[in-house]
Amino acid sequence: MARFFFDSGDRDLVLQDEIGVECAGIEEVRRVGFEGLVDLSRDELKSIDGQQLFVEVRDENGEKVLRLSLSLDIKMTR
Amino acid sequence: MVNHDLVREGDQPVYSFVVLEGLIGSTKYTGEGKRQITSFFVAGDIPDLHGLHLSVMDCNFSTLTPARVGFMRHDALRSICDQHPRIAAAFWRSTLIDAAIYREWVTNVGRREAYTRMAHILCELICRMRSVGRIEDHVADIPITQAALGDALGLSTVHVNRMLQELRREGLIATTGSRVHARDWAGLKRAGDFDTTYLHQKTPAD
């Protein structure tokens, strides 16, 4: 088990994870990060074209391990 | 011991227990094995008092922090209730307040945003621990894991961390290890949409 830190936010505001989460391996890091991104989008996704949300994962040495992101596209079709 | 089941769903206990130290959660599991914590219990609470009248347990009671509990035999409780109607009434009142807390919990998890939800649960814990004299001011030692907070709030662990971080950034709480200090109690109550009425405390701790 190792501790990973899941920073999250959008272009305007990134909140640093100061607590971290214990994960058994990269698969768990990915699952935990994805669940975080789902919650983040439920709270923070606004009806703004081009909005991007992400979760970025660091290990205990500060090395970036994984980045999950999604962006919203809104286009008028008529 | 943490995450130790004191009572399990399906049990037919002949005892109820009172919390002496620590934090107990009532928990249920979905068919997929996901845990929902449905209420917290602090020192002085009798979490499974309903077992006195409902013979089969419909949830689990687990330790969320190291805890000490005392067991009371149902037959002894029954004879106390028969002899002392005021004690029977106090027990009844206690289970009614438990139900009020469950109603608030459903509203919190079902309808409030994650930030408000987190602030609300911290307010509830601080209020309940204060009312039994377990904490002074608004500094509570809550050695509960983020995973357990997530199971209580229906949030991912990552989002629990984010919400704690946001409450810190707003100057509402400070945390050192497991210690949570409500730095701005009025602000935290506002953020948590928190009104103590549902706790029905005789001398509301404020």
Short mmCIF file of C-alpha atoms in Angstrom, two decimals:
data_model
loop_
_atom_site.label_atom_id
_atom_site.label_comp_id
_atom_site.label_asym_id
_atom_site.label_seq_id
_atom_site.Cartn_x
_atom_site.Cartn_y
_atom_site.Cartn_z
CA MET A 1 0.00 0.00 0.00
CA ALA A 2 1.20 3.50 -0.80
CA ARG A 3 -0.32 6.93 -0.35
CA PHE A 4 -1.38 8.89 -3.39
CA PHE A 5 -2.63 12.47 -3.60
CA PHE A 6 -5.57 13.39 -5.81
CA ASP A 7 -5.56 17.08 -6.76
CA SER A 8 -8.74 18.14 -8.47
CA GLY A 9 -10.36 21.11 -10.10
CA ASP A 10 -10.68 23.08 -13.31
CA ARG A 11 -8.67 25.81 -15.01
CA ASP A 12 -9.69 28.40 -12.42
CA LEU A 13 -9.25 26.55 -9.18
CA VAL A 14 -7.27 23.47 -8.24
CA LEU A 15 -7.58 22.04 -4.76
CA GLN A 16 -4.49 20.19 -3.55
CA ASP A 17 -5.18 16.94 -1.75
CA GLU A 18 -3.26 17.25 1.51
CA ILE A 19 -4.60 14.05 3.03
CA GLY A 20 -4.15 11.44 0.31
CA VAL A 21 -5.60 7.98 -0.13
CA GLU A 22 -3.92 4.60 0.46
CA CYS A 23 -4.01 2.51 -2.71
CA ALA A 24 -2.74 -1.01 -3.39
CA GLY A 25 -1.63 -0.35 -6.97
CA ILE A 26 -2.16 1.65 -10.13
CA GLU A 27 -5.47 -0.07 -10.88
CA GLU A 28 -6.84 1.11 -7.56
CA VAL A 29 -5.40 4.59 -8.14
CA ARG A 30 -7.30 4.70 -11.41
CA ARG A 31 -10.56 3.49 -9.85
CA VAL A 32 -10.31 5.91 -6.93
CA GLY A 33 -9.43 8.79 -9.30
CA PHE A 34 -12.35 7.99 -11.58
CA GLU A 35 -14.83 7.91 -8.68
CA GLY A 36 -13.43 11.30 -7.61
CA LEU A 37 -13.92 12.72 -11.10
CA VAL A 38 -17.54 11.53 -11.18
CA ASP A 39 -18.24 13.30 -7.85
CA LEU A 40 -16.35 16.38 -9.02
CA SER A 41 -18.43 16.66 -12.18
CA ARG A 42 -21.66 16.23 -10.21
CA ASP A 43 -20.69 19.21 -8.07
CA GLU A 44 -18.67 21.45 -10.32
CA LEU A 45 -19.79 20.88 -13.90
CA LYS A 46 -21.56 24.03 -15.04
CA SER A 47 -23.34 24.64 -18.31
CA ILE A 48 -20.26 26.30 -19.78
CA ASP A 49 -18.99 25.25 -23.20
CA GLY A 50 -15.39 24.09 -23.03
CA GLN A 51 -15.29 23.62 -19.26
CA GLN A 52 -12.64 21.13 -18.25
CA LEU A 53 -12.49 19.18 -15.02
CA PHE A 54 -9.65 16.97 -13.94
CA VAL A 55 -8.17 14.81 -11.23
CA GLU A 56 -4.39 14.60 -11.18
CA VAL A 57 -2.60 12.03 -9.06
CA ARG A 58 0.79 12.43 -7.37
CA ASP A 59 2.72 9.78 -5.48
CA GLU A 60 4.47 10.40 -2.17
CA ASN A 61 7.54 11.79 -3.95
CA GLY A 62 5.44 14.31 -5.83
CA GLU A 63 5.77 12.43 -9.15
CA LYS A 64 2.71 12.69 -11.35
CA VAL A 65 1.18 9.28 -11.82
CA LEU A 66 -2.14 9.72 -13.60
CA ARG A 67 -4.45 12.39 -14.96
CA LEU A 68 -8.15 11.93 -15.64
CA SER A 69 -10.03 14.75 -17.29
CA LEU A 70 -13.23 15.52 -19.11
CA SER A 71 -14.44 18.52 -21.01
CA LEU A 72 -17.89 19.73 -21.88
CA ASP A 73 -18.83 20.55 -25.47
CA ILE A 74 -22.03 22.45 -26.10
CA LYS A 75 -22.89 23.22 -29.74
CA MET A 76 -26.04 24.71 -31.17
CA THR A 77 -27.13 22.50 -34.04
CA ARG A 78 -29.68 24.84 -35.59
CA MET B 1 -10.77 -2.01 17.27
CA VAL B 2 -12.15 -0.28 14.21
CA ASN B 3 -14.73 -1.72 11.80
CA HIS B 4 -15.63 -4.39 14.31
CA ASP B 5 -19.27 -5.47 14.06
CA LEU B 6 -20.91 -5.37 17.49
CA VAL B 7 -24.25 -6.49 16.11
CA ARG B 8 -24.98 -7.90 12.66
CA GLU B 9 -28.00 -7.80 10.41
CA GLY B 10 -30.08 -10.92 11.09
CA ASP B 11 -28.87 -11.29 14.67
CA GLN B 12 -31.44 -11.85 17.41
CA PRO B 13 -29.65 -10.21 20.32
CA VAL B 14 -30.74 -10.60 23.93
CA TYR B 15 -28.72 -7.51 24.83
CA SER B 16 -28.70 -3.83 23.88
CA PHE B 17 -25.50 -1.84 24.22
CA VAL B 18 -24.65 1.64 25.42
CA VAL B 19 -21.69 3.55 23.96
CA LEU B 20 -19.18 4.52 26.67
CA GLU B 21 -16.33 5.80 24.47
CA GLY B 22 -15.76 6.23 20.77
CA LEU B 23 -17.92 6.40 17.72
CA ILE B 24 -20.30 3.69 16.48
CA GLY B 25 -22.03 3.61 13.10
CA SER B 26 -25.18 1.85 12.02
CA THR B 27 -24.40 0.37 8.63
CA LYS B 28 -26.14 -1.37 5.76
CA TYR B 29 -24.67 -3.06 2.67
CA THR B 30 -26.06 -3.03 -0.86
CA GLY B 31 -26.24 -6.25 -2.86
CA GLU B 32 -22.99 -5.16 -4.54
CA GLY B 33 -21.30 -4.92 -1.16
CA LYS B 34 -21.16 -1.13 -0.91
CA ARG B 35 -21.43 0.15 2.64
CA GLN B 36 -23.69 2.99 3.70
CA ILE B 37 -23.27 4.36 7.19
CA THR B 38 -26.78 5.43 8.16
CA SER B 39 -26.11 7.15 11.49
CA PHE B 40 -23.44 7.90 14.07
CA PHE B 41 -23.70 7.13 17.78
CA VAL B 42 -21.63 8.81 20.48
CA ALA B 43 -21.05 8.24 24.19
CA GLY B 44 -24.32 7.86 26.09
CA ASP B 45 -26.30 6.61 23.09
CA ILE B 46 -28.00 3.20 23.01
CA PRO B 47 -27.82 2.46 19.27
CA ASP B 48 -29.76 -0.83 19.22
CA LEU B 49 -32.40 0.02 21.80
CA HIS B 50 -35.04 -0.88 19.19
CA GLY B 51 -33.81 -4.48 19.57
CA LEU B 52 -35.81 -4.55 22.79
CA HIS B 53 -39.01 -4.66 20.70
CA LEU B 54 -37.86 -5.77 17.23
CA SER B 55 -36.40 -9.23 17.58
CA VAL B 56 -34.36 -9.44 14.34
CA MET B 57 -31.67 -6.81 13.64
CA ASP B 58 -32.15 -5.04 10.30
CA CYS B 59 -28.72 -3.37 10.21
CA ASN B 60 -25.20 -3.72 11.57
CA PHE B 61 -23.57 -1.69 14.32
CA SER B 62 -19.83 -1.26 13.83
CA THR B 63 -17.08 0.62 15.59
CA LEU B 64 -15.80 3.55 13.50
CA THR B 65 -13.10 4.45 16.01
CA PRO B 66 -11.68 2.50 18.93
CA ALA B 67 -14.66 2.24 21.27
CA ARG B 68 -15.88 0.93 24.61
CA VAL B 69 -19.46 -0.26 25.04
CA GLY B 70 -21.52 -1.81 27.84
CA PHE B 71 -24.12 -4.52 27.26
CA MET B 72 -27.48 -4.59 29.03
CA ARG B 73 -29.70 -7.69 29.09
CA HIS B 74 -33.12 -7.21 27.48
CA ASP B 75 -34.94 -9.03 30.29
CA ALA B 76 -33.33 -6.66 32.82
CA LEU B 77 -34.25 -3.62 30.70
CA ARG B 78 -37.84 -4.88 30.42
CA SER B 79 -38.25 -5.26 34.15
CA ILE B 80 -36.75 -1.76 34.72
CA CYS B 81 -39.27 -0.36 32.22
CA ASP B 82 -42.13 -2.20 33.94
CA GLN B 83 -41.17 -0.78 37.33
CA HIS B 84 -40.20 2.75 36.24
CA PRO B 85 -42.51 4.28 33.63
CA ARG B 86 -40.32 7.39 33.43
CA ILE B 87 -37.35 5.30 32.33
CA ALA B 88 -39.57 3.56 29.77
CA ALA B 89 -40.61 7.01 28.51
CA ALA B 90 -36.98 8.17 28.33
CA PHE B 91 -36.10 5.08 26.25
CA TRP B 92 -39.04 5.75 23.97
CA ARG B 93 -37.97 9.37 23.56
CA SER B 94 -34.43 8.24 22.77
CA THR B 95 -35.55 6.00 19.88
CA LEU B 96 -37.78 8.83 18.57
CA ILE B 97 -34.76 11.14 18.45
CA ASP B 98 -32.79 8.40 16.66
CA ALA B 99 -35.55 8.40 14.02
CA ALA B 100 -35.35 12.21 13.71
CA ILE B 101 -31.60 11.90 13.16
CA TYR B 102 -32.20 9.27 10.45
CA ARG B 103 -34.70 11.61 8.71
CA GLU B 104 -32.16 14.41 8.69
CA TRP B 105 -29.51 11.97 7.41
CA VAL B 106 -31.66 10.96 4.43
CA THR B 107 -32.27 14.62 3.58
CA ASN B 108 -28.58 15.38 3.90
CA VAL B 109 -27.37 12.53 1.70
CA GLY B 110 -30.22 12.76 -0.78
CA ARG B 111 -30.55 16.47 -1.40
CA ARG B 112 -27.61 18.51 -0.16
CA GLU B 113 -24.48 19.21 -2.21
CA ALA B 114 -21.31 17.51 -1.10
CA TYR B 115 -19.86 20.64 0.54
CA THR B 116 -23.02 21.32 2.57
CA ARG B 117 -23.34 17.62 3.36
CA MET B 118 -19.84 17.47 4.80
CA ALA B 119 -20.30 20.65 6.84
CA HIS B 120 -23.62 19.34 8.15
CA ILE B 121 -22.25 16.04 9.38
CA LEU B 122 -19.35 17.78 11.15
CA CYS B 123 -21.85 20.13 12.85
CA GLU B 124 -23.95 17.17 13.97
CA LEU B 125 -20.98 15.28 15.39
CA ILE B 126 -19.64 18.34 17.20
CA CYS B 127 -23.08 19.17 18.64
CA ARG B 128 -23.76 15.65 19.84
CA MET B 129 -20.30 15.22 21.37
CA ARG B 130 -20.60 18.61 23.08
CA SER B 131 -24.01 17.81 24.52
CA VAL B 132 -22.60 14.79 26.37
CA GLY B 133 -19.57 16.76 27.52
CA ARG B 134 -17.11 14.86 25.35
CA ILE B 135 -15.61 17.99 23.85
CA GLU B 136 -15.11 21.56 24.88
CA ASP B 137 -15.63 24.53 22.62
CA HIS B 138 -15.78 23.29 19.08
CA VAL B 139 -12.68 21.14 18.92
CA ALA B 140 -13.48 17.49 18.38
CA ASP B 141 -11.15 14.55 18.12
CA ILE B 142 -12.80 12.52 15.38
CA PRO B 143 -10.38 9.74 14.47
CA ILE B 144 -12.65 8.51 11.69
CA THR B 145 -11.19 7.46 8.34
CA GLN B 146 -11.97 9.37 5.13
CA ALA B 147 -13.35 6.10 3.78
CA ALA B 148 -15.87 6.00 6.64
CA LEU B 149 -16.79 9.64 6.05
CA GLY B 150 -17.31 8.74 2.40
CA ASP B 151 -19.55 5.81 3.38
CA ALA B 152 -21.55 8.13 5.63
CA LEU B 153 -21.96 10.83 3.00
CA GLY B 154 -22.22 8.67 -0.12
CA LEU B 155 -19.09 10.34 -1.53
CA SER B 156 -15.84 9.03 -2.97
CA THR B 157 -12.75 9.27 -0.77
CA VAL B 158 -11.18 11.75 -3.19
CA HIS B 159 -14.21 14.03 -2.91
CA VAL B 160 -14.22 13.74 0.89
CA ASN B 161 -10.63 15.04 0.89
CA ARG B 162 -11.62 17.81 -1.50
CA MET B 163 -14.53 18.91 0.66
CA LEU B 164 -12.38 18.94 3.82
CA GLN B 165 -9.83 20.98 1.91
CA GLU B 166 -12.51 23.43 0.77
CA LEU B 167 -13.85 23.86 4.33
CA ARG B 168 -10.28 24.57 5.46
CA ARG B 169 -9.73 27.03 2.64
CA GLU B 170 -12.89 28.90 3.64
CA GLY B 171 -11.52 29.19 7.18
CA LEU B 172 -14.38 27.16 8.68
CA ILE B 173 -12.33 24.28 10.05
CA ALA B 174 -8.74 23.46 10.91
CA THR B 175 -7.55 19.89 11.10
CA THR B 176 -4.52 18.39 12.79
CA GLY B 177 -4.38 14.63 12.45
CA SER B 178 -7.81 13.40 13.49
CA ARG B 179 -8.65 16.58 15.40
CA VAL B 180 -11.25 18.82 13.80
CA HIS B 181 -11.52 22.37 15.06
CA ALA B 182 -14.53 24.40 13.98
CA ARG B 183 -12.77 27.75 13.70
CA ASP B 184 -15.91 29.58 12.66
CA TRP B 185 -18.84 27.74 14.25
CA ALA B 186 -21.50 30.14 12.95
CA GLY B 187 -20.00 29.92 9.47
CA LEU B 188 -19.81 26.12 9.58
CA LYS B 189 -23.47 25.90 10.63
CA ARG B 190 -24.45 28.19 7.75
CA ALA B 191 -22.35 26.19 5.30
CA GLY B 192 -23.93 22.98 6.59
CA ASP B 193 -27.53 24.24 6.48
CA PHE B 194 -27.54 23.08 10.10
CA ASP B 195 -30.39 23.66 12.53
CA THR B 196 -30.25 21.76 15.84
CA THR B 197 -34.02 21.29 16.20
CA TYR B 198 -33.94 17.68 15.00
CA LEU B 199 -31.51 16.70 17.79
CA HIS B 200 -34.14 17.68 20.39
CA GLN B 201 -31.50 18.55 22.97
CA LYS B 202 -32.91 19.80 26.25
CA THR B 203 -30.10 22.32 26.62
CA PRO B 204 -28.93 22.89 23.07
CA ALA B 205 -25.15 23.13 22.89
CA ASP B 206 -24.28 26.16 20.82
#
